Tab-separated table of C-alpha atoms and ligand atoms in Angstrom:
chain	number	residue	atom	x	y	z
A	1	UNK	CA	103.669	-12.222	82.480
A	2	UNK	CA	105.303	-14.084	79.401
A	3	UNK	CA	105.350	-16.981	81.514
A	4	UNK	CA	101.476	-16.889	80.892
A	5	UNK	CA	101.351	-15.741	77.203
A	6	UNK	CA	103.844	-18.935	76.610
A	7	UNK	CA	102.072	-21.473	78.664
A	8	UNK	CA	98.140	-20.851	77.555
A	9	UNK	CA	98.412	-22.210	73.968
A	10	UNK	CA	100.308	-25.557	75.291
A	11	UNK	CA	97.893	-25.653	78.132
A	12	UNK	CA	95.102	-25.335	76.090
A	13	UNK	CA	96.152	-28.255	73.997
A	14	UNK	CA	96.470	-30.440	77.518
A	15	UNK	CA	92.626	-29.121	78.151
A	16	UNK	CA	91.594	-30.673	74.935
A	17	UNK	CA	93.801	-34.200	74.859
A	18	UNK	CA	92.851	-35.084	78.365
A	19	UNK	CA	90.125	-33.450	79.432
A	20	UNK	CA	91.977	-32.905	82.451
A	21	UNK	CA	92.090	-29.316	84.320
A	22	UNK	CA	94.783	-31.165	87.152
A	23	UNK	CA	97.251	-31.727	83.771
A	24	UNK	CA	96.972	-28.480	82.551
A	25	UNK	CA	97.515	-26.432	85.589
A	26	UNK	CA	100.481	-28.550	86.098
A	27	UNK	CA	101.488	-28.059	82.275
A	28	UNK	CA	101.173	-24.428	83.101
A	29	UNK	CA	103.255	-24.958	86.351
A	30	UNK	CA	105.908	-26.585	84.549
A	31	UNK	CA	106.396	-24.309	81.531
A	32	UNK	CA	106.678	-21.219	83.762
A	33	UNK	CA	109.610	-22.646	85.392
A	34	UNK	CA	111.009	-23.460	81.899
A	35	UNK	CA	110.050	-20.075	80.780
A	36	UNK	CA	113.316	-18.922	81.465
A	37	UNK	CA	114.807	-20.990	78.941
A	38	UNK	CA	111.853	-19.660	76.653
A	39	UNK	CA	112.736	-16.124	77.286
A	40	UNK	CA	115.921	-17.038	75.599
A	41	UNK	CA	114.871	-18.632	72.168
A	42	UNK	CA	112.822	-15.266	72.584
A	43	UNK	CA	115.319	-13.059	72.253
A	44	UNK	CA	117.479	-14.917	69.392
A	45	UNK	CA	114.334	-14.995	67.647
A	46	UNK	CA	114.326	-11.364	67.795
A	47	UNK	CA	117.514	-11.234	66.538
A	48	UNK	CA	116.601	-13.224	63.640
A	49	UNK	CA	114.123	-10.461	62.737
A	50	UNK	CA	116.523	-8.309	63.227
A	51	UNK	CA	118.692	-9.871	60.438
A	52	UNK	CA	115.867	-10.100	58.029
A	53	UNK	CA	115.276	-6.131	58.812
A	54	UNK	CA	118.657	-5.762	56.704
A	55	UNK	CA	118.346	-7.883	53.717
A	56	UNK	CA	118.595	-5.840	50.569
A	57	UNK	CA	115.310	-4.533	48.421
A	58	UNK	CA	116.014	-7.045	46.291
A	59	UNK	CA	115.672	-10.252	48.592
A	60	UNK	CA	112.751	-8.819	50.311
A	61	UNK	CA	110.448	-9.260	46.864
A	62	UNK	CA	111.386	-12.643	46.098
A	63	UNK	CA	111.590	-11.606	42.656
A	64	UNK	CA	113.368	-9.064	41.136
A	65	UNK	CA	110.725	-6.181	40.483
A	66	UNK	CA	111.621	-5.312	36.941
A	67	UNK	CA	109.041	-2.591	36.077
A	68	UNK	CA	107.104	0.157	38.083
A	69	UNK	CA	103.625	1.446	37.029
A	70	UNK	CA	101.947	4.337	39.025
A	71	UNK	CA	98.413	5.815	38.857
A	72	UNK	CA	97.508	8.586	40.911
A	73	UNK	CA	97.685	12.408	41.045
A	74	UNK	CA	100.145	14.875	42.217
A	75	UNK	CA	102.170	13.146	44.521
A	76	UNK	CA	102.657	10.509	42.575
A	77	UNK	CA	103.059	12.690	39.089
A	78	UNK	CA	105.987	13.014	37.244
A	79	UNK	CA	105.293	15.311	34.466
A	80	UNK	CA	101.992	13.849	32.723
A	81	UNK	CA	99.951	17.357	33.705
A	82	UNK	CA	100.092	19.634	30.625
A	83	UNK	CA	102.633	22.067	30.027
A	84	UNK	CA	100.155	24.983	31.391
A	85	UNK	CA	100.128	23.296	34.800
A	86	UNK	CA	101.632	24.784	38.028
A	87	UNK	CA	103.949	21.945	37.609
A	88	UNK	CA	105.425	23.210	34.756
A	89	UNK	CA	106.762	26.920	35.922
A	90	UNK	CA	108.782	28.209	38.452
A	91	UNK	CA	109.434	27.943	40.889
A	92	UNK	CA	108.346	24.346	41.070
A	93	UNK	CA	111.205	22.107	40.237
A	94	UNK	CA	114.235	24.421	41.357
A	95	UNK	CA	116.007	21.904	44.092
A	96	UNK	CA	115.364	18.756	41.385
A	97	UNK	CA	116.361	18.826	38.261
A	98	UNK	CA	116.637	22.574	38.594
A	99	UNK	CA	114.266	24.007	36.681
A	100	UNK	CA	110.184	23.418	36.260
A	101	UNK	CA	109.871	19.568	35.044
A	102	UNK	CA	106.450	18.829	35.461
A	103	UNK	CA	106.150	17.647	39.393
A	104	UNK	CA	104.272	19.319	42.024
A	105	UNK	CA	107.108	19.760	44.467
A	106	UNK	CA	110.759	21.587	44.896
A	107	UNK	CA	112.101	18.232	43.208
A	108	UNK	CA	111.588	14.848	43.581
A	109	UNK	CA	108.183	13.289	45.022
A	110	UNK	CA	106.589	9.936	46.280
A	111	UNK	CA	107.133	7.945	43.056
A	112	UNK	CA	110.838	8.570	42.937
A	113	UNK	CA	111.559	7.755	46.321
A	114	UNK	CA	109.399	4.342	45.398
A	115	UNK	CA	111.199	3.522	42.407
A	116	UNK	CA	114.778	4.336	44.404
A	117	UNK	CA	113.009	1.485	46.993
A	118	UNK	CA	112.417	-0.812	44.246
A	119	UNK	CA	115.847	-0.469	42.758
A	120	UNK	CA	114.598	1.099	39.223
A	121	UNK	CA	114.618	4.721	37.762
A	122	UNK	CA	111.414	6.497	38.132
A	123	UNK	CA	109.327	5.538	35.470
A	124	UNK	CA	108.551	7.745	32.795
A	125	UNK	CA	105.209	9.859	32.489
A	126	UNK	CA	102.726	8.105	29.907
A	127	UNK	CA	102.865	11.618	28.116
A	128	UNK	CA	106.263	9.921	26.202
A	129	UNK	CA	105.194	6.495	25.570
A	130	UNK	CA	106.255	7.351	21.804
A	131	UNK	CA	109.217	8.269	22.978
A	132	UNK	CA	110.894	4.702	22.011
A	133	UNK	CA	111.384	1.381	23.824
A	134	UNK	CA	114.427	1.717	25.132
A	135	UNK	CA	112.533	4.761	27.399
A	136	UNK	CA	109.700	2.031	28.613
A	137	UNK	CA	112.242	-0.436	30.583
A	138	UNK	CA	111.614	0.765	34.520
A	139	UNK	CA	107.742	0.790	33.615
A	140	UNK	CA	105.703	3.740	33.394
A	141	UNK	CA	103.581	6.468	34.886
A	142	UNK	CA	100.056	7.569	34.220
A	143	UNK	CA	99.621	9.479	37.649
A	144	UNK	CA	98.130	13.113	36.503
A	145	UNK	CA	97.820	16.279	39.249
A	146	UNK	CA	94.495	16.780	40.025
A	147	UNK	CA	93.259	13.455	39.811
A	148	UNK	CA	90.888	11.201	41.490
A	149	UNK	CA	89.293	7.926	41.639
A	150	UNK	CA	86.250	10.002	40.313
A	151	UNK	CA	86.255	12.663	38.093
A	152	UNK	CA	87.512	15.639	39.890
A	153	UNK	CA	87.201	19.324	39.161
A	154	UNK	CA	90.420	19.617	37.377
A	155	UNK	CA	90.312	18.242	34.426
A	156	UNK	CA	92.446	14.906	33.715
A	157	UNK	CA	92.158	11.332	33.396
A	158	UNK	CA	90.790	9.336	36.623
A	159	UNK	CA	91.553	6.383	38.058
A	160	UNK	CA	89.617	4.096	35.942
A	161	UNK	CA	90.785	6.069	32.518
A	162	UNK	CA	94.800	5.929	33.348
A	163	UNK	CA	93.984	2.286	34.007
A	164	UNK	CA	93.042	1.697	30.932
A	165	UNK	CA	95.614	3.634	29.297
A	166	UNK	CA	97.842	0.957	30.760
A	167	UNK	CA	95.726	-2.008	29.332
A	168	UNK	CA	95.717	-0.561	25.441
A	169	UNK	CA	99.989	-0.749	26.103
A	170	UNK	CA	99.121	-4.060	27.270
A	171	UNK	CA	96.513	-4.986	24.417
A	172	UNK	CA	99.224	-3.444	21.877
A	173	UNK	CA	102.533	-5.473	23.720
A	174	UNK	CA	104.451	-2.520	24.325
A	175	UNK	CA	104.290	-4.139	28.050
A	176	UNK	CA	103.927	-7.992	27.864
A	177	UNK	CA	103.632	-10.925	30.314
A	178	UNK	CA	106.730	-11.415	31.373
A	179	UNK	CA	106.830	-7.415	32.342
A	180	UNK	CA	103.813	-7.466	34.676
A	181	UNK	CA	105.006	-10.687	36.505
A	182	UNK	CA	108.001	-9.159	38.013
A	183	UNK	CA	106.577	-5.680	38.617
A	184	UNK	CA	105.421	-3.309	41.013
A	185	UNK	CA	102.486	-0.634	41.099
A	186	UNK	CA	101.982	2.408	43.443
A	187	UNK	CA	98.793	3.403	43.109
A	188	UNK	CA	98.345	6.974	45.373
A	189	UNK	CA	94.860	9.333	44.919
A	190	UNK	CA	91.641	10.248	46.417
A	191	UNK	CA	92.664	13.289	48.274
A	192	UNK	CA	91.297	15.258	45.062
A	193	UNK	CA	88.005	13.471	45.456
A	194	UNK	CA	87.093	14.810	48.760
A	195	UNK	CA	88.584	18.190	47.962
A	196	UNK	CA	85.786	17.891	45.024
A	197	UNK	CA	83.458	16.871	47.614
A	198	UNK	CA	83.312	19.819	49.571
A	199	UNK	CA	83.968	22.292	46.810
A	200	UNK	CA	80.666	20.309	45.323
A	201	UNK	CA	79.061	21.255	48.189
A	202	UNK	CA	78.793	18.042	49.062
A	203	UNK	CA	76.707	17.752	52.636
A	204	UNK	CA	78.600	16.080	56.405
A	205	UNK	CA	75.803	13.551	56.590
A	206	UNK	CA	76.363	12.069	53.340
A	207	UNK	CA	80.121	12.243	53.309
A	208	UNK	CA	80.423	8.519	55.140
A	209	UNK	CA	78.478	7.143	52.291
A	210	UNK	CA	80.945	9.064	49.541
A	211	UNK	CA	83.872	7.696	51.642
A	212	UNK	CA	82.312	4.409	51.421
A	213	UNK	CA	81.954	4.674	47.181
A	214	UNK	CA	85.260	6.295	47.229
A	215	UNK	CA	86.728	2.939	48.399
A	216	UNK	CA	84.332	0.628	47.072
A	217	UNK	CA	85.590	1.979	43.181
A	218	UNK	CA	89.203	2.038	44.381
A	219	UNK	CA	89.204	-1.218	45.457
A	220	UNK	CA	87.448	-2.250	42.257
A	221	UNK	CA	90.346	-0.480	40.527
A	222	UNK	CA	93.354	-2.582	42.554
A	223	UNK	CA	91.961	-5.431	41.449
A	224	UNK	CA	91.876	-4.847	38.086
A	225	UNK	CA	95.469	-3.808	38.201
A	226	UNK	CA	96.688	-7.418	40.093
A	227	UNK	CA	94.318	-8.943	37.406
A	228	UNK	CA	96.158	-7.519	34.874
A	229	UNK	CA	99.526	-9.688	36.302
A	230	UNK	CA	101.221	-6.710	38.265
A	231	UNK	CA	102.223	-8.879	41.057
A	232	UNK	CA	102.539	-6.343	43.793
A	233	UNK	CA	100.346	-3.472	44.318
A	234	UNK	CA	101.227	-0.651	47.170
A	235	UNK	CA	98.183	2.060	47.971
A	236	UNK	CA	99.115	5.237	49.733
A	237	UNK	CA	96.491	5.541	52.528
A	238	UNK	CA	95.353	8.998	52.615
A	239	UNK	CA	97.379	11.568	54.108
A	240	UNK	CA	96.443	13.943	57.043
A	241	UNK	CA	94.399	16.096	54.757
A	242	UNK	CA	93.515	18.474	57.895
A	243	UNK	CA	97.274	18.874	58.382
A	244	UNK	CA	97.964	20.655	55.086
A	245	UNK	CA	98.865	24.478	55.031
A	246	UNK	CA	95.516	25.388	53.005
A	247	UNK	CA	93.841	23.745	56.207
A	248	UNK	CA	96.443	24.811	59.137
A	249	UNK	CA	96.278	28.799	57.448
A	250	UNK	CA	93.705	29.765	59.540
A	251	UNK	CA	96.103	28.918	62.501
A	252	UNK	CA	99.027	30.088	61.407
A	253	UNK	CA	100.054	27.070	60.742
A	254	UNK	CA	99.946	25.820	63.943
A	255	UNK	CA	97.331	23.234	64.578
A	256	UNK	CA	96.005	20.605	62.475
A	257	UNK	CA	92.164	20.301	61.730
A	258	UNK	CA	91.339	17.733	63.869
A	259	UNK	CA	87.624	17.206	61.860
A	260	UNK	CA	89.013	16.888	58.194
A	261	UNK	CA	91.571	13.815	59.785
A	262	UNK	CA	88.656	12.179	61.572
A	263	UNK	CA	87.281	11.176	58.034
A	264	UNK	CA	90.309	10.649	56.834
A	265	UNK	CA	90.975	7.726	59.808
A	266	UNK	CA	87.726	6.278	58.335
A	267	UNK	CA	88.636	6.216	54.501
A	268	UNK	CA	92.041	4.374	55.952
A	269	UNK	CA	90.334	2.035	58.108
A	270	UNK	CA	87.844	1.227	55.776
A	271	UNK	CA	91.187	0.938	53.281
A	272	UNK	CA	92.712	-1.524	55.767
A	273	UNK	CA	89.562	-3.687	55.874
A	274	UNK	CA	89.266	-3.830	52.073
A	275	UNK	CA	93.046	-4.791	51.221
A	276	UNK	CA	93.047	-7.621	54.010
A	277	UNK	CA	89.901	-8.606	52.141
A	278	UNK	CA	91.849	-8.579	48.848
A	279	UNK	CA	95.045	-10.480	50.018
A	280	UNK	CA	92.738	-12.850	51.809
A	281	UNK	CA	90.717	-13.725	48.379
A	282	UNK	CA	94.318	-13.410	46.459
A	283	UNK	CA	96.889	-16.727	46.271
A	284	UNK	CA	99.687	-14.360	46.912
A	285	UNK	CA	98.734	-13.102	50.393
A	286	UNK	CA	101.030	-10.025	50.271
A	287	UNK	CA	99.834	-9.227	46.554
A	288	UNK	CA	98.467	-5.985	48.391
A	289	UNK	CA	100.228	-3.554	50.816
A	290	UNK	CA	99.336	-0.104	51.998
A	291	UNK	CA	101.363	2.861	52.234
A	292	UNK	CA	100.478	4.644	55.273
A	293	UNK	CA	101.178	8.272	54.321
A	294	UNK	CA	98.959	9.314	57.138
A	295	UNK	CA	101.025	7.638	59.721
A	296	UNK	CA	104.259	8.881	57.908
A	297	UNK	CA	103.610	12.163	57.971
A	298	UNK	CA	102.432	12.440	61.471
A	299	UNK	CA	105.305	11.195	62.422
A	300	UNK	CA	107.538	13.704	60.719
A	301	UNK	CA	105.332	16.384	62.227
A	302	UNK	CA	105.733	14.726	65.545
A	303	UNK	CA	109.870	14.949	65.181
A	304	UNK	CA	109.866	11.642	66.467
A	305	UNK	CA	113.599	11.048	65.535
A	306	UNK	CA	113.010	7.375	65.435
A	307	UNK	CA	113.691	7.279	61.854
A	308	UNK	CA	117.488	6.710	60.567
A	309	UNK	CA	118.508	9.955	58.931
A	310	UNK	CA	115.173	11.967	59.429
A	311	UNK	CA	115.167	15.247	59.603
A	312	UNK	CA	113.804	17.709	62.272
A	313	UNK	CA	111.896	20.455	60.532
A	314	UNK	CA	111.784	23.949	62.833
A	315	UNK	CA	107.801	24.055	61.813
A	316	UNK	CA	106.397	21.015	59.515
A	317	UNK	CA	103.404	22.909	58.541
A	318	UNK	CA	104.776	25.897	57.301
A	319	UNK	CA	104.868	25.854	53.341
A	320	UNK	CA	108.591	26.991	52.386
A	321	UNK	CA	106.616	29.095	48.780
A	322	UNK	CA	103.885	31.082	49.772
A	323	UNK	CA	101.432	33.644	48.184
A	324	UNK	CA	101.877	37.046	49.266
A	325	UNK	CA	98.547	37.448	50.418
A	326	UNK	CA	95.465	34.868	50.185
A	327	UNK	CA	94.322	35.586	46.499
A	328	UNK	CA	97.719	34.762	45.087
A	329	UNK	CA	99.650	31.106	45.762
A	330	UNK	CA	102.758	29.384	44.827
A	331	UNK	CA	104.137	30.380	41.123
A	332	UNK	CA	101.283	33.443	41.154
A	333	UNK	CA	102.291	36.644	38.632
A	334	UNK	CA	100.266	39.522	38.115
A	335	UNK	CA	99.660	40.825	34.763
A	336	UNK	CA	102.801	42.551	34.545
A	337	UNK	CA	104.406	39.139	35.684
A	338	UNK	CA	105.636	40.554	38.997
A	339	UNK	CA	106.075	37.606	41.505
A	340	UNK	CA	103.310	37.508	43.722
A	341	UNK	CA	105.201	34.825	46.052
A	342	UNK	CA	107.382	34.233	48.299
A	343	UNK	CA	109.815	31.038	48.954
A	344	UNK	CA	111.716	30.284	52.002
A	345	UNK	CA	115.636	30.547	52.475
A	346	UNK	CA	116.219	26.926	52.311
A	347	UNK	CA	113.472	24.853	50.682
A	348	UNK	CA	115.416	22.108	52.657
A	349	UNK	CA	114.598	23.176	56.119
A	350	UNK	CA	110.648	23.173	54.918
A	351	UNK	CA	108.390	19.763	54.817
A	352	UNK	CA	105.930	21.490	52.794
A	353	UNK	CA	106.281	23.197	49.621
A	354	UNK	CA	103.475	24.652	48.700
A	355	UNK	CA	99.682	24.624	50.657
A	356	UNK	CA	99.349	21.107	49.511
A	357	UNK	CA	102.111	19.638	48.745
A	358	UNK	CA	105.642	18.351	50.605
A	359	UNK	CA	109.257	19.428	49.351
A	360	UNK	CA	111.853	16.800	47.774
A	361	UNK	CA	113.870	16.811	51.890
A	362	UNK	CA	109.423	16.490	53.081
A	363	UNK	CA	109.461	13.537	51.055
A	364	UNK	CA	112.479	12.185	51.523
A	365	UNK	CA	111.476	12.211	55.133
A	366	UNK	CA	107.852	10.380	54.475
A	367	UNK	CA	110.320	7.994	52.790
A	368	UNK	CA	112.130	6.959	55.651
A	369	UNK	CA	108.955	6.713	57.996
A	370	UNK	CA	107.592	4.515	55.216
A	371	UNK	CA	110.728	1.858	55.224
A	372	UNK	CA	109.133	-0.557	57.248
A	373	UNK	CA	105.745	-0.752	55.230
A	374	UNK	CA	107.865	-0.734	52.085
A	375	UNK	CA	109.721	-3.419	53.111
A	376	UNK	CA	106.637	-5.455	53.118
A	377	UNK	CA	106.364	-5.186	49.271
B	1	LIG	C1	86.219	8.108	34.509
B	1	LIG	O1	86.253	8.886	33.351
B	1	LIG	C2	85.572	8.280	32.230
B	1	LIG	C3	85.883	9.133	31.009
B	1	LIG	O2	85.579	10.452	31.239
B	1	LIG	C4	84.102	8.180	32.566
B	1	LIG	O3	83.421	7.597	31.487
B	1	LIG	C5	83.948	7.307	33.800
B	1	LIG	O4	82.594	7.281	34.202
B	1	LIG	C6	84.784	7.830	34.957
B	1	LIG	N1	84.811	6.832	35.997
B	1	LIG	C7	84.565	7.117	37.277
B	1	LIG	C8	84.630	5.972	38.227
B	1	LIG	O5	84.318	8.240	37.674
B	2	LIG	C1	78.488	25.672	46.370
B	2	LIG	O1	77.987	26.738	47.156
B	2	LIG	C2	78.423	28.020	46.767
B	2	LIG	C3	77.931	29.057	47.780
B	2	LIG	O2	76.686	28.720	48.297
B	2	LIG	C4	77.933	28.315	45.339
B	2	LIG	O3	78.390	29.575	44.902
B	2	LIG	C5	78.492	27.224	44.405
B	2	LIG	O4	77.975	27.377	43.097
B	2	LIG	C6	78.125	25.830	44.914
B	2	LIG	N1	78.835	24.848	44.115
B	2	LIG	C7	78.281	23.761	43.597
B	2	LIG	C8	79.142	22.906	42.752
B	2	LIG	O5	77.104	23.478	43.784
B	3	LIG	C1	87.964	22.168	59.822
B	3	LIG	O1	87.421	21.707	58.618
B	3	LIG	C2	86.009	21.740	58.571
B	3	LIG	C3	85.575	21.020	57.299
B	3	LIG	O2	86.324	21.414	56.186
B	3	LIG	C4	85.548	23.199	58.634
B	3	LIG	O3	84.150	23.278	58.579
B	3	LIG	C5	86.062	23.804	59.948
B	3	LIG	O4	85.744	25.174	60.003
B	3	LIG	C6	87.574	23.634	60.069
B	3	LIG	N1	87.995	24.010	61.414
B	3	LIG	C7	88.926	24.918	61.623
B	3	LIG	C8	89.264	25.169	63.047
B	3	LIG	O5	89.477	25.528	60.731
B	4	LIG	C1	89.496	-15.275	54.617
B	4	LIG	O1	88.635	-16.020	53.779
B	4	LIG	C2	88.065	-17.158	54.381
B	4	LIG	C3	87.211	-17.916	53.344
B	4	LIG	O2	87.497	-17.544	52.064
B	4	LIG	C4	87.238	-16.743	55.570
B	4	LIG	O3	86.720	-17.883	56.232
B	4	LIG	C5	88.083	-15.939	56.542
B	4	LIG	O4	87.283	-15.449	57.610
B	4	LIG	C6	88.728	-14.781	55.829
B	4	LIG	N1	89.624	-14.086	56.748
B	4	LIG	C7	89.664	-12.750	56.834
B	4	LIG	C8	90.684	-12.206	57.757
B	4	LIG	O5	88.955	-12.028	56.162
């Protein structure tokens, strides 16, 4: 069987040269007797790759990535949402740094396993920009919880708006040039703009067509980003939306809904098609590279164990901080501010934190599904 795969192109060329089916059968003839030679260079080729897997972050930009910017919402927020977010009290934030600091998790989430990847501290949220220069050097972050590439029913800045937060620093030179040439953006939403969607009402018939503006302004977005000079832009594609606890609930936790990841295959195929698109129409023709947090986490669920240092959760879907019944969630006090939660033994043994969102150990484990996309950056 390789014999074939190696002799068709050479063949073909024979076909074309000569005109001359006798020639080319005999070509073929003669290169699967050399194939074993072939095989070979094969495998040393392999082994090549396999050096290449090990090169440090730093070889495999060809530039030093300098700065990080994010846009997004929660999993990519750092602190931006105000201090009368979720994000802000306990118990969120009691694994990393300890205490509520302003991200949606246990600790530490997607953008500071990215920055760790690009070799930089996680930015800082665009909420301190007037904090001082010396504060600004790994980049920033205008990601805010809630967010989408539309206006979503949370309030907070979408897409378009943190965008152009980031191009009035840019207008003012608090980030120049230089900056943007040698950095990095992780750009990770739209799971808010389907959860707006349905709370909206918004009909099964016509949800193709939202999809399909849904990507259509998000792509319009990454390219106004790489036209600003960021020279590498990463995109989450969307998680398994039907795999989150406020979707697996109904069964215990126990089976993903199949329906709500059917459309979320098509907004990441259609994502596929549109950043091939990009890097086709783009002189750098890795300038775009997707994220696939829908492939990540399935494979985390699916305790694959392929992954260097992953972890085995006992049951993925299982939120470690609960509310006590259905009316109360995550961080919920009565009036009398009783706790009207519960959180699991070990928020380590838990991928999931609360019904939407993983734990710092959850995303550590996306992380290490993710190494092989990331190291296309
Ligand atoms: C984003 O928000 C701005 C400000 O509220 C609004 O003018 C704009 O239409 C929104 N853009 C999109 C794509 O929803
Ligand atoms: C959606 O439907 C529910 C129940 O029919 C209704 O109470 C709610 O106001 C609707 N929401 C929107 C945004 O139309
Ligand atoms: C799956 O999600 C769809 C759309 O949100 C919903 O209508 C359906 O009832 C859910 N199925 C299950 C088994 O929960
Ligand atoms: C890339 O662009 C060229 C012309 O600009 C086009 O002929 C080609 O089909 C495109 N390839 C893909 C994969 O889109």
């Amino acid at each position: 069987m390789p014999s074939f795969a190696l002799c068709k192109f050479p063949c073909l060329l024979a076909k074309m040269e000569a005109h001359n089916i006798l020639c080319s059968l005999l070509c073929c003839f003669l290169l699967s007797i050399l194939s074993g030679q072939q095989v070979v260079q094969g495998s040393s080729a392999q082994h090549h790759h396999h050096h290449h897997h090990h090169r440090t972050h730093r070889h495999l930009f060809n530039f030093r990535p300098t700065k990080l910017f994010v846009f997004g919402d929660s999993y990519a927020d750092t602190g931006n949402r105000h201090s009368e977010a979720k994000s802000w009290k306990f118990p969120y934030g009691i694994t990393f740094p300890g205490k509520p600091a302003g991200r949606f998790s246990d600790g530490r989430v997607l953008t500071d396993y990215v920055a760790k990847f690009v070799g930089l501290k996680s930015p800082i949220p665009y909420k301190w920009r007037k904090l001082g220069v010396k504060y600004l050097k790994n980049g920033m972050n205008f990601a805010y919880g809630g967010t989408g590439v539309f206006d979503t029913v949370v309030f907070g800045p979408n897409m378009t708006t943190q965008i152009e937060f980031f191009q009035h620093l840019i207008k003012d030179n608090v980030f120049t040039a230089t900056d943007l040439v040698s950095s990095v953006a992780l750009v990770s939403l739209a799971g808010n703009d389907y959860s707006a969607y349905s709370a909206g009402n918004g009909s099964s018939q016509d949800l193709q067509s939202f999809i399909n503006s849904v990507v259509n302004q998000l792509t319009v977005n990454l390219k106004v980003i790489h036209g600003l000079g960021v020279k590498k832009v990463a995109v989450t594609a969307l998680q398994p939306l039907g795999c989150l606890p406020q979707s697996t609930a109904t069964s215990s936790f126990r089976q993903c809904n199949g329906s709500q990841n059917s459309f979320v295959n098509v907004h990441n195929l259609l994502l596929k098609q549109v950043v091939a698109k990009l890097n086709n129409e783009t002189k750098d023709d890795s300038a775009f590279v997707i994220l696939d947090l829908y492939a990540s986490f399935m494979s985390v669920f699916e305790n694959k164990g392929d992954h260097p240092a992953s972890t085995e959760f006992v049951n993925p879907l299982k939120p470690c901080c609960m509310g006590v019944s259905s009316e109360y969630f995550c961080g919920s006090e009565d009036e009398k501010g009783a706790k009207k939660y519960t959180i699991c033994e070990d928020p380590e043994s838990a991928f999931f934190w609360d019904t939407v969102h993983p734990t710092q150990e959850g995303w550590r484990a996306v992380y290490s599904a993710l190494q092989p996309t990331l190291e296309q950056l």
